[in-house]
PDB file of C-alpha atoms in Angstrom:
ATOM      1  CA  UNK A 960      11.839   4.738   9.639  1.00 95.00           C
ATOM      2  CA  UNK A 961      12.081   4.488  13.164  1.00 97.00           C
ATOM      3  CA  UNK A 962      12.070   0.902  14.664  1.00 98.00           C
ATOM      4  CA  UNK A 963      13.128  -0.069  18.198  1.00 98.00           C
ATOM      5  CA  UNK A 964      13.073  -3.451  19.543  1.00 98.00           C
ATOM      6  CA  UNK A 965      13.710  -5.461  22.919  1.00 98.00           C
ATOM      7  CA  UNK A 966      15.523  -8.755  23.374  1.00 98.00           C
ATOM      8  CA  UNK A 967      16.504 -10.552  26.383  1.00 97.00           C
ATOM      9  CA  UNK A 968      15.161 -13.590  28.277  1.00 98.00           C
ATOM     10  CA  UNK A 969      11.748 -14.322  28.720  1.00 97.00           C
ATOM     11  CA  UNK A 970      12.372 -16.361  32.084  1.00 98.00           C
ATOM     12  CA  UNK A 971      14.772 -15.897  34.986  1.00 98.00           C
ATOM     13  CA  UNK A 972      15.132 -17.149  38.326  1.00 98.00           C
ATOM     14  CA  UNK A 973      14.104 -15.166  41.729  1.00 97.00           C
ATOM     15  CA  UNK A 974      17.233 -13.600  42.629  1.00 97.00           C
ATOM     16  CA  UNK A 975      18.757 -13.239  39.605  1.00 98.00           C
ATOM     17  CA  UNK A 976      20.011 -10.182  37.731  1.00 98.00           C
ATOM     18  CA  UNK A 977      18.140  -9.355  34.026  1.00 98.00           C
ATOM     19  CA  UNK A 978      19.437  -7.831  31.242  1.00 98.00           C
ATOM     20  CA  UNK A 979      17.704  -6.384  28.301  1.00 98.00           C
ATOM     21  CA  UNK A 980      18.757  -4.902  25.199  1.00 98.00           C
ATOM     22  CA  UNK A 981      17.011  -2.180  22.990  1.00 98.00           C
ATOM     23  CA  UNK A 982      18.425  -2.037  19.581  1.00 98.00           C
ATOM     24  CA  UNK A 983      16.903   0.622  17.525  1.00 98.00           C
ATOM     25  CA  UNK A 984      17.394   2.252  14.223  1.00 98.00           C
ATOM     26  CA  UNK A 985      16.639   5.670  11.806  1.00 97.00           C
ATOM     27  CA  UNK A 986      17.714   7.779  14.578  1.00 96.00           C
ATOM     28  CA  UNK A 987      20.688   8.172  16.897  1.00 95.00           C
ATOM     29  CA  UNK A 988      21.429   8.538  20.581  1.00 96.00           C
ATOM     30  CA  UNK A 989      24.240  11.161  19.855  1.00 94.00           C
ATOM     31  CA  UNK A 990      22.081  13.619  18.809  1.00 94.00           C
ATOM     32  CA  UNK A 991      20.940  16.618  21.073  1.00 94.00           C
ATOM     33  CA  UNK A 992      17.811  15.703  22.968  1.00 93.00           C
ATOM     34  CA  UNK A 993      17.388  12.278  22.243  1.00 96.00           C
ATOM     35  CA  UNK A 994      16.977   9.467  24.580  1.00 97.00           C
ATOM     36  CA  UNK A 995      15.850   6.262  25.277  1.00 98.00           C
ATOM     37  CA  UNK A 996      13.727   4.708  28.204  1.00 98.00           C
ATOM     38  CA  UNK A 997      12.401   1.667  29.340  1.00 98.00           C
ATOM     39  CA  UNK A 998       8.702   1.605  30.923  1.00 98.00           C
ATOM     40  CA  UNK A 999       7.408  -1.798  32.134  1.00 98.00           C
ATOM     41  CA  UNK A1000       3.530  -3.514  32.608  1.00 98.00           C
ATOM     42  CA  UNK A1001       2.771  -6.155  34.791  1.00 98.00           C
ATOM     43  CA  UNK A1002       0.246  -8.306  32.828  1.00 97.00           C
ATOM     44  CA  UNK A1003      -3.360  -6.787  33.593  1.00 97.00           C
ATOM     45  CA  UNK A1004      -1.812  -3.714  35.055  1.00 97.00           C
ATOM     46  CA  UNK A1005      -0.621  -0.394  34.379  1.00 98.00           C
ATOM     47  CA  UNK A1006       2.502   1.277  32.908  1.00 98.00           C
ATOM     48  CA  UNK A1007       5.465   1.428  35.047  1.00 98.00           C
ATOM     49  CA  UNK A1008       8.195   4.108  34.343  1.00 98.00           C
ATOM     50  CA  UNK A1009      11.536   2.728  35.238  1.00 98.00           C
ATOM     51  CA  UNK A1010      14.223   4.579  33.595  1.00 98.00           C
ATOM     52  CA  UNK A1011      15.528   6.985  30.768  1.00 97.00           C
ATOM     53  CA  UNK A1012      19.130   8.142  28.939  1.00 97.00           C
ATOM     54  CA  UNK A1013      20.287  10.982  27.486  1.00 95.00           C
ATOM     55  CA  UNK A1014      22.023  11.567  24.621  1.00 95.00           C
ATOM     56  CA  UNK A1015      24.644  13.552  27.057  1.00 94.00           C
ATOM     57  CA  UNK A1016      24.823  10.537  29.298  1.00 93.00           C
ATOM     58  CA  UNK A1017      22.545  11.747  31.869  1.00 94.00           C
ATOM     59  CA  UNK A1018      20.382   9.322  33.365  1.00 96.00           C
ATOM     60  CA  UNK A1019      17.218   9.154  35.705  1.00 96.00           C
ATOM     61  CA  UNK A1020      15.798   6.602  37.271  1.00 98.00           C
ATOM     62  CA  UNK A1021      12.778   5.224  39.020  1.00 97.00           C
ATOM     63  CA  UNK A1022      13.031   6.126  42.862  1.00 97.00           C
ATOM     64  CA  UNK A1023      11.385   3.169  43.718  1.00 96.00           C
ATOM     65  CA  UNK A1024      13.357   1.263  42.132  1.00 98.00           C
ATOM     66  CA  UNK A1025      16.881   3.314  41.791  1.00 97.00           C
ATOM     67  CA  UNK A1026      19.161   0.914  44.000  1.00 98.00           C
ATOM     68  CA  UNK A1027      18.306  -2.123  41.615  1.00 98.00           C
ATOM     69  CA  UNK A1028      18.319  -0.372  37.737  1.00 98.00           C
ATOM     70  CA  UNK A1029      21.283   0.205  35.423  1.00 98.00           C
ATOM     71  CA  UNK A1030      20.909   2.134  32.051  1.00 98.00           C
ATOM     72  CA  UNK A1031      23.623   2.182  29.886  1.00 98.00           C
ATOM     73  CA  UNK A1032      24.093   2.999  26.121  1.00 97.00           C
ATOM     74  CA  UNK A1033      26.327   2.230  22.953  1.00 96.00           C
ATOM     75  CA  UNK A1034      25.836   4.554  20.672  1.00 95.00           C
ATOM     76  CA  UNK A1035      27.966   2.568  18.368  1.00 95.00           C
ATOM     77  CA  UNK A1036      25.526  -0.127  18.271  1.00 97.00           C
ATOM     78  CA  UNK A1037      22.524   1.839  18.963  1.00 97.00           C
ATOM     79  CA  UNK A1038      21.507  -0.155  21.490  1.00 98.00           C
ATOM     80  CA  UNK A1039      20.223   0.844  25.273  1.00 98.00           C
ATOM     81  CA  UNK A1040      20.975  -1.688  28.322  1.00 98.00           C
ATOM     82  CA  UNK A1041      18.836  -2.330  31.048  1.00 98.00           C
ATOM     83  CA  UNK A1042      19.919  -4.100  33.879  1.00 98.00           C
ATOM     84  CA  UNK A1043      17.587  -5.287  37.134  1.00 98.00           C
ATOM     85  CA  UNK A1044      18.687  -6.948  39.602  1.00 98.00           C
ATOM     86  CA  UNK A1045      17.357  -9.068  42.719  1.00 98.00           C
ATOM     87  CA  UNK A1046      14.755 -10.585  40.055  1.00 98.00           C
ATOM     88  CA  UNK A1047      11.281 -11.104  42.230  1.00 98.00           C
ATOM     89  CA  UNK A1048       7.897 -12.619  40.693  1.00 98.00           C
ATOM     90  CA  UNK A1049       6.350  -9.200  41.018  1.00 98.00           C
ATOM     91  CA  UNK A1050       8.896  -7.837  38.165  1.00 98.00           C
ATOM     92  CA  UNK A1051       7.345 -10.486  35.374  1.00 98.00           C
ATOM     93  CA  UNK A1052       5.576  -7.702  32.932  1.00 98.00           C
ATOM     94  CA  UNK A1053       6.636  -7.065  30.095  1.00 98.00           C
ATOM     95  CA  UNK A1054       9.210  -4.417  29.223  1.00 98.00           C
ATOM     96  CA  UNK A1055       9.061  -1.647  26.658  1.00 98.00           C
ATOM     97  CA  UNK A1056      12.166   0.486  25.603  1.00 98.00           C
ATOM     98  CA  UNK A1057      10.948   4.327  23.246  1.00 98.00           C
ATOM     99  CA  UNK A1058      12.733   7.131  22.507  1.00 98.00           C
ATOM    100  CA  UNK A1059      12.567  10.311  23.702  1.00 95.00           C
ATOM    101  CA  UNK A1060      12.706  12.698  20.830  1.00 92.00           C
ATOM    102  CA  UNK A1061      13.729  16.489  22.057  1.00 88.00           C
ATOM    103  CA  UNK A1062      15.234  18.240  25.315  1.00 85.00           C
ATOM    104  CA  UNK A1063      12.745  19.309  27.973  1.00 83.00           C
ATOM    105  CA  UNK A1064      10.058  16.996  26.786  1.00 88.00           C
ATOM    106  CA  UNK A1065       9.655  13.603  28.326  1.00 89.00           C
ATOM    107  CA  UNK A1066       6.757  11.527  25.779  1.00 96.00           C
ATOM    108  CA  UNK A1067       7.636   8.897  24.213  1.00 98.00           C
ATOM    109  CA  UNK A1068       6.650   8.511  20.412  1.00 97.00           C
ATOM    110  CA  UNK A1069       8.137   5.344  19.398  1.00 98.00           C
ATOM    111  CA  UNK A1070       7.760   2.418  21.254  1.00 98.00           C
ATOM    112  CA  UNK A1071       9.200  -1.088  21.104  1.00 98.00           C
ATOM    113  CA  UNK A1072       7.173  -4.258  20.949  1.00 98.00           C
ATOM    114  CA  UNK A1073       7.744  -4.862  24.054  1.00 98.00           C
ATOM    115  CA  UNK A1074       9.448  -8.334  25.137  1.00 98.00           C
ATOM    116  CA  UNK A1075       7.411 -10.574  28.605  1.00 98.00           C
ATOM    117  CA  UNK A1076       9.916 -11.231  31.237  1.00 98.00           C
ATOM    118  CA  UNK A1077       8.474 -14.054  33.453  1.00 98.00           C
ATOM    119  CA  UNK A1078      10.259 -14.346  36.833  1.00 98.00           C
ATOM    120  CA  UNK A1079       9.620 -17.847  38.354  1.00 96.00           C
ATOM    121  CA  UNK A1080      11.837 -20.824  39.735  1.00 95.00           C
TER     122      UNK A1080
ATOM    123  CA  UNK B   9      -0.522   2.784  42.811  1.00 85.00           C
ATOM    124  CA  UNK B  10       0.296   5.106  40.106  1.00 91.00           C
ATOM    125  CA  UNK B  11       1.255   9.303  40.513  1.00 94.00           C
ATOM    126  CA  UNK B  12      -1.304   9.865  38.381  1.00 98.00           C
ATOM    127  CA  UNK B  13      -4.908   9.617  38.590  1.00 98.00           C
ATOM    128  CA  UNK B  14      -7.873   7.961  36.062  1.00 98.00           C
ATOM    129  CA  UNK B  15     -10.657   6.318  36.532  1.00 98.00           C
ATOM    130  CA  UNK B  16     -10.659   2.940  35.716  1.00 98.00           C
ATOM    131  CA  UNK B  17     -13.218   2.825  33.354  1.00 98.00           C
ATOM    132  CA  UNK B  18     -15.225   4.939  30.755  1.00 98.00           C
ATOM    133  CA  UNK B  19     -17.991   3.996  27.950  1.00 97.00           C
ATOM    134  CA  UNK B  20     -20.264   5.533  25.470  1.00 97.00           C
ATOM    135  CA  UNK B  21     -21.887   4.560  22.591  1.00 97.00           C
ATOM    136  CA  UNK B  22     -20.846   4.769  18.804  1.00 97.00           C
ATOM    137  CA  UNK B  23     -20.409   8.235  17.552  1.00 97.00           C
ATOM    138  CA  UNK B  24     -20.673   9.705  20.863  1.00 98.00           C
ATOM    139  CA  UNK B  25     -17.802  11.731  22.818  1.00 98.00           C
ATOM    140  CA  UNK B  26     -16.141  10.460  26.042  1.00 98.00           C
ATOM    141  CA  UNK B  27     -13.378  12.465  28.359  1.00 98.00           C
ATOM    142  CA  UNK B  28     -10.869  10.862  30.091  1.00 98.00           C
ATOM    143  CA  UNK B  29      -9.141  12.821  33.221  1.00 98.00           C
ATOM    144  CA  UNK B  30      -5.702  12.477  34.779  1.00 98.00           C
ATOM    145  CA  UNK B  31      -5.339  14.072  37.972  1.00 98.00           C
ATOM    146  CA  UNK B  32      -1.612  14.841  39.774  1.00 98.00           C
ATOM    147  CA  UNK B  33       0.091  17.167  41.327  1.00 97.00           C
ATOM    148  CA  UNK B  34       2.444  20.697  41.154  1.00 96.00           C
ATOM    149  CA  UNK B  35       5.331  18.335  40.900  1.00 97.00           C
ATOM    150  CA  UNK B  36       4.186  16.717  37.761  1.00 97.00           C
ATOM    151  CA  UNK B  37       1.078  17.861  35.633  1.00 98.00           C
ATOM    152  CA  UNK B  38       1.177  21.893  36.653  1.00 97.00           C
ATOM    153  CA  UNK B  39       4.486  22.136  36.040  1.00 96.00           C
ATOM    154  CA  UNK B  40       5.468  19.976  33.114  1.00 97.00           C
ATOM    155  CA  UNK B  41       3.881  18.457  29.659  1.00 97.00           C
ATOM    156  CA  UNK B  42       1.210  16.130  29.704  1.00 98.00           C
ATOM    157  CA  UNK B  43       1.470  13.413  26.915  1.00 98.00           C
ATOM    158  CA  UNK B  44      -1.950   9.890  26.243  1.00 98.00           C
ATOM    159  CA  UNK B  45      -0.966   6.959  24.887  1.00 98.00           C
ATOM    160  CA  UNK B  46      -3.642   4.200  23.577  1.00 98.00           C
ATOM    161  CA  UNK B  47      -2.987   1.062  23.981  1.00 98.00           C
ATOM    162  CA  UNK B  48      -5.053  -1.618  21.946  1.00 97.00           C
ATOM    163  CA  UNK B  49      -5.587  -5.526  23.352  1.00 94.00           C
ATOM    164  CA  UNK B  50      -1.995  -6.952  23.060  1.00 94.00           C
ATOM    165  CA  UNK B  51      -0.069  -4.265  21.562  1.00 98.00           C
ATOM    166  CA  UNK B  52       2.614  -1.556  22.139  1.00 98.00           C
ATOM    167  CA  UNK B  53       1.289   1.747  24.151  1.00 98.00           C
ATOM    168  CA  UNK B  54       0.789   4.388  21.117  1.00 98.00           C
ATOM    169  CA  UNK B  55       1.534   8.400  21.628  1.00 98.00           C
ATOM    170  CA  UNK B  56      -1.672   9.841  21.103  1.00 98.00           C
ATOM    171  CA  UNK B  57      -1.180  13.581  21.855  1.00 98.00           C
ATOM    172  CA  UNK B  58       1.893  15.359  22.858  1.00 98.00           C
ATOM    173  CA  UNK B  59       2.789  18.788  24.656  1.00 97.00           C
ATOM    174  CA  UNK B  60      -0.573  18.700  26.585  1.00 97.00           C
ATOM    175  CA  UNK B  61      -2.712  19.313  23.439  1.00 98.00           C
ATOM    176  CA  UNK B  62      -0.670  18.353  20.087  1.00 98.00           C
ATOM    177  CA  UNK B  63      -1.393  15.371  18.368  1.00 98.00           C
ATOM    178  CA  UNK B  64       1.049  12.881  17.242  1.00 97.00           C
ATOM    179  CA  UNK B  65       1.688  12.228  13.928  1.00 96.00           C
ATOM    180  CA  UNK B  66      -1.640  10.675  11.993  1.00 97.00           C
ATOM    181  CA  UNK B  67      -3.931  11.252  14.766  1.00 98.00           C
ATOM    182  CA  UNK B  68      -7.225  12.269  13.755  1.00 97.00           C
ATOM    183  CA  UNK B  69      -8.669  15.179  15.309  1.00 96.00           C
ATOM    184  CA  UNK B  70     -11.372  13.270  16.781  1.00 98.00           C
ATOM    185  CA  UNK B  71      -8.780  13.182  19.522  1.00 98.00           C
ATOM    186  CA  UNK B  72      -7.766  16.398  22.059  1.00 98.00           C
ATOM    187  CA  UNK B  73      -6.158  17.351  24.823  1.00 98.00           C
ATOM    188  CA  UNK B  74      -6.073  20.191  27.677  1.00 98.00           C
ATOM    189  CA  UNK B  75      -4.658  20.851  30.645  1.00 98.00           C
ATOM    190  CA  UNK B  76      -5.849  22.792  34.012  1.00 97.00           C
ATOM    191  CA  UNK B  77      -3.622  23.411  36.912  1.00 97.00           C
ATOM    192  CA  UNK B  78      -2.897  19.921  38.195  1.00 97.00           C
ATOM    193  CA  UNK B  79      -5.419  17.911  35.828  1.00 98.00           C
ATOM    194  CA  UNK B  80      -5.364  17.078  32.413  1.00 98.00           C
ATOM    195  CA  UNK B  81      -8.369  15.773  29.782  1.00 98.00           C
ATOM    196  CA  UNK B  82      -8.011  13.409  26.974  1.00 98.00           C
ATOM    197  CA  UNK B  83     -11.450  13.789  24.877  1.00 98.00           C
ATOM    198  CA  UNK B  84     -12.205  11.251  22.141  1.00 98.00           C
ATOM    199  CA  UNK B  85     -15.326  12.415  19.537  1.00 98.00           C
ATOM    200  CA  UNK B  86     -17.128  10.407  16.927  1.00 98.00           C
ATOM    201  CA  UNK B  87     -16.302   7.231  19.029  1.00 98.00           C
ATOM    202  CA  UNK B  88     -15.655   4.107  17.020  1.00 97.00           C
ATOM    203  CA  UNK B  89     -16.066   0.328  18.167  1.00 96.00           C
ATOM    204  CA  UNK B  90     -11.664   0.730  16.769  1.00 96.00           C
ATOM    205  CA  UNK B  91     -11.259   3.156  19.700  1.00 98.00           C
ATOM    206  CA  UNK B  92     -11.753   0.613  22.494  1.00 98.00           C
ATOM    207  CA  UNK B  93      -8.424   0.273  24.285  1.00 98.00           C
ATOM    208  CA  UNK B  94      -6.693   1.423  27.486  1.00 98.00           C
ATOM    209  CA  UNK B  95      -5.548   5.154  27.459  1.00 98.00           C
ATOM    210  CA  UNK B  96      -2.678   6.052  29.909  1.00 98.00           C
ATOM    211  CA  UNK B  97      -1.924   9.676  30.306  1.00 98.00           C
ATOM    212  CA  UNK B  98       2.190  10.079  31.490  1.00 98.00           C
ATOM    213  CA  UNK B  99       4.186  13.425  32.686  1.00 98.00           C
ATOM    214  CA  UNK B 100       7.894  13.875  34.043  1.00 97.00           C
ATOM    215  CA  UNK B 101       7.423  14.602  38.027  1.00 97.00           C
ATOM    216  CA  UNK B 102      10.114  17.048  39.022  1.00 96.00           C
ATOM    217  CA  UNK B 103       9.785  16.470  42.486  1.00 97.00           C
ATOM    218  CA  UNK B 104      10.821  12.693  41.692  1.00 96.00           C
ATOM    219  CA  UNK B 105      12.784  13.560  38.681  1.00 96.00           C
ATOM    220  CA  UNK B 106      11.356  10.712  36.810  1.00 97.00           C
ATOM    221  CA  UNK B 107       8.649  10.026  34.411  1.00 97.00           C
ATOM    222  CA  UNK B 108       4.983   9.076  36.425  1.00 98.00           C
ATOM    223  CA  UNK B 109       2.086   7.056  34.320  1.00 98.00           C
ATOM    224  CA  UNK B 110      -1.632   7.074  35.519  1.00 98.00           C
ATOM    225  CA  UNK B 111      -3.245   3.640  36.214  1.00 98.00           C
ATOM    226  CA  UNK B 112      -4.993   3.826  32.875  1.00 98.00           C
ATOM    227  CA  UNK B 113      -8.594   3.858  31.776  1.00 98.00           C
ATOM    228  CA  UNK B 114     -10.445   1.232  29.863  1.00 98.00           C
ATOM    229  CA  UNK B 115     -12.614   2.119  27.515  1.00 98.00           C
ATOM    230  CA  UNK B 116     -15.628   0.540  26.232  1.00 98.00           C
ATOM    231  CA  UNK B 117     -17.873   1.481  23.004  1.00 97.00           C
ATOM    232  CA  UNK B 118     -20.992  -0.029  23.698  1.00 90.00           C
TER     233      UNK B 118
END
């Protein structure tokens, strides 16, 4: 059974830098193919693609938003790290992580819950 | 304002068929997969089809998709009230060398 989940805070400060953390199980980031993004929606809006990881450690990211993302990985604790920093009000949506289940095709068939980030001072 | 293209809204009636379309561009939908997700009120997105036209796992086949040059169809038969949600279609861009969404589509089973 595959199960992925987001944690983090649900409020930060303008300015400041967030972190989330997708811990997921019944499949690993070590195997060929595999990886693990993170998409975001502004409440009442659409999905926002921000950034993905390989299994191989390659990594692309949102142009838009390149200078400001970090993905990382530990495949150790299955877990995926986003970080964003320079926290405005327009980044409160809430943020999925979902894997990425096989080289050279870029859907996403599990999905997270998804955890609301509300940026506000 | 999204890469990829829907309109906002669609509707029909119970048991009727709808289309959805997702417009983009030789960077993204000619040259690479399409995949839909559904998204009901207040839940996780859900992959609907795959690979421009294969359905996930324990979709019915009341759902399909296809793919023309730069635009791409979700079509949704036998409509049930269960179906209304937002449907976003999503592609990797290779120009951008990211993944692109469309703005989604809402839609309503009268």
């Amino acid at each position: 059974q595959i199960t992925l989940k987001e944690s983090g805070p649900t409020l930060v400060t303008p300015t400041q830098t967030l972190t989330l953390t997708c811990t997921f199980s019944g499949f690993s980031l070590t195997t060929t193919g595999v990886g693990v993004g993170w998409i975001r929606q502004p409440p009442g809006k659409a999905l926002e693609w921000l950034a993905l990881i390989f299994w191989d450690e390659d990594k692309r990211y949102s142009p838009s938003l390149k200078s400001r993302l970090t993905i990382t990985k530990d495949t150790s604790k299955n877990q995926v790290v986003l970080t964003l920093t320079n926290m405005d009000p327009v980044d409160t949506a809430t943020y999925y992580c979902a894997r990425r289940p096989i080289r050279g095709h870029y859907y996403f068939d599990f999905w997270g819950q998804g955890t609301l980030v509300t940026v506000s001072s | 304002q999204s890469v990829l293209t829907q309109p906002p809204s669609v509707s029909a009636a119970p048991g009727q068929e709808v289309t959805i379309s997702c417009s983009g561009s030789s960077s993204n939908i000619e040259k690479n997969y399409v995949s839909w997700y559904q998204q009901l009120p207040g839940t996780a997105p859900k992959l609907l089809i795959y690979d421009n036209n294969k359905r996930a796992s324990g979709i019915p086949d009341r759902f399909s998709g296809s793919k023309f040059g730069t635009s791409a169809t979700l079509g949704i038969t036998g409509l049930q009230t269960g179906d209304e949600a937002d449907y976003y279609c999503g592609a990797w861009d290779s120009s951008l060398s990211a993944g692109v969404f469309g703005g989604g589509t809402k839609l309503t089973v009268l």
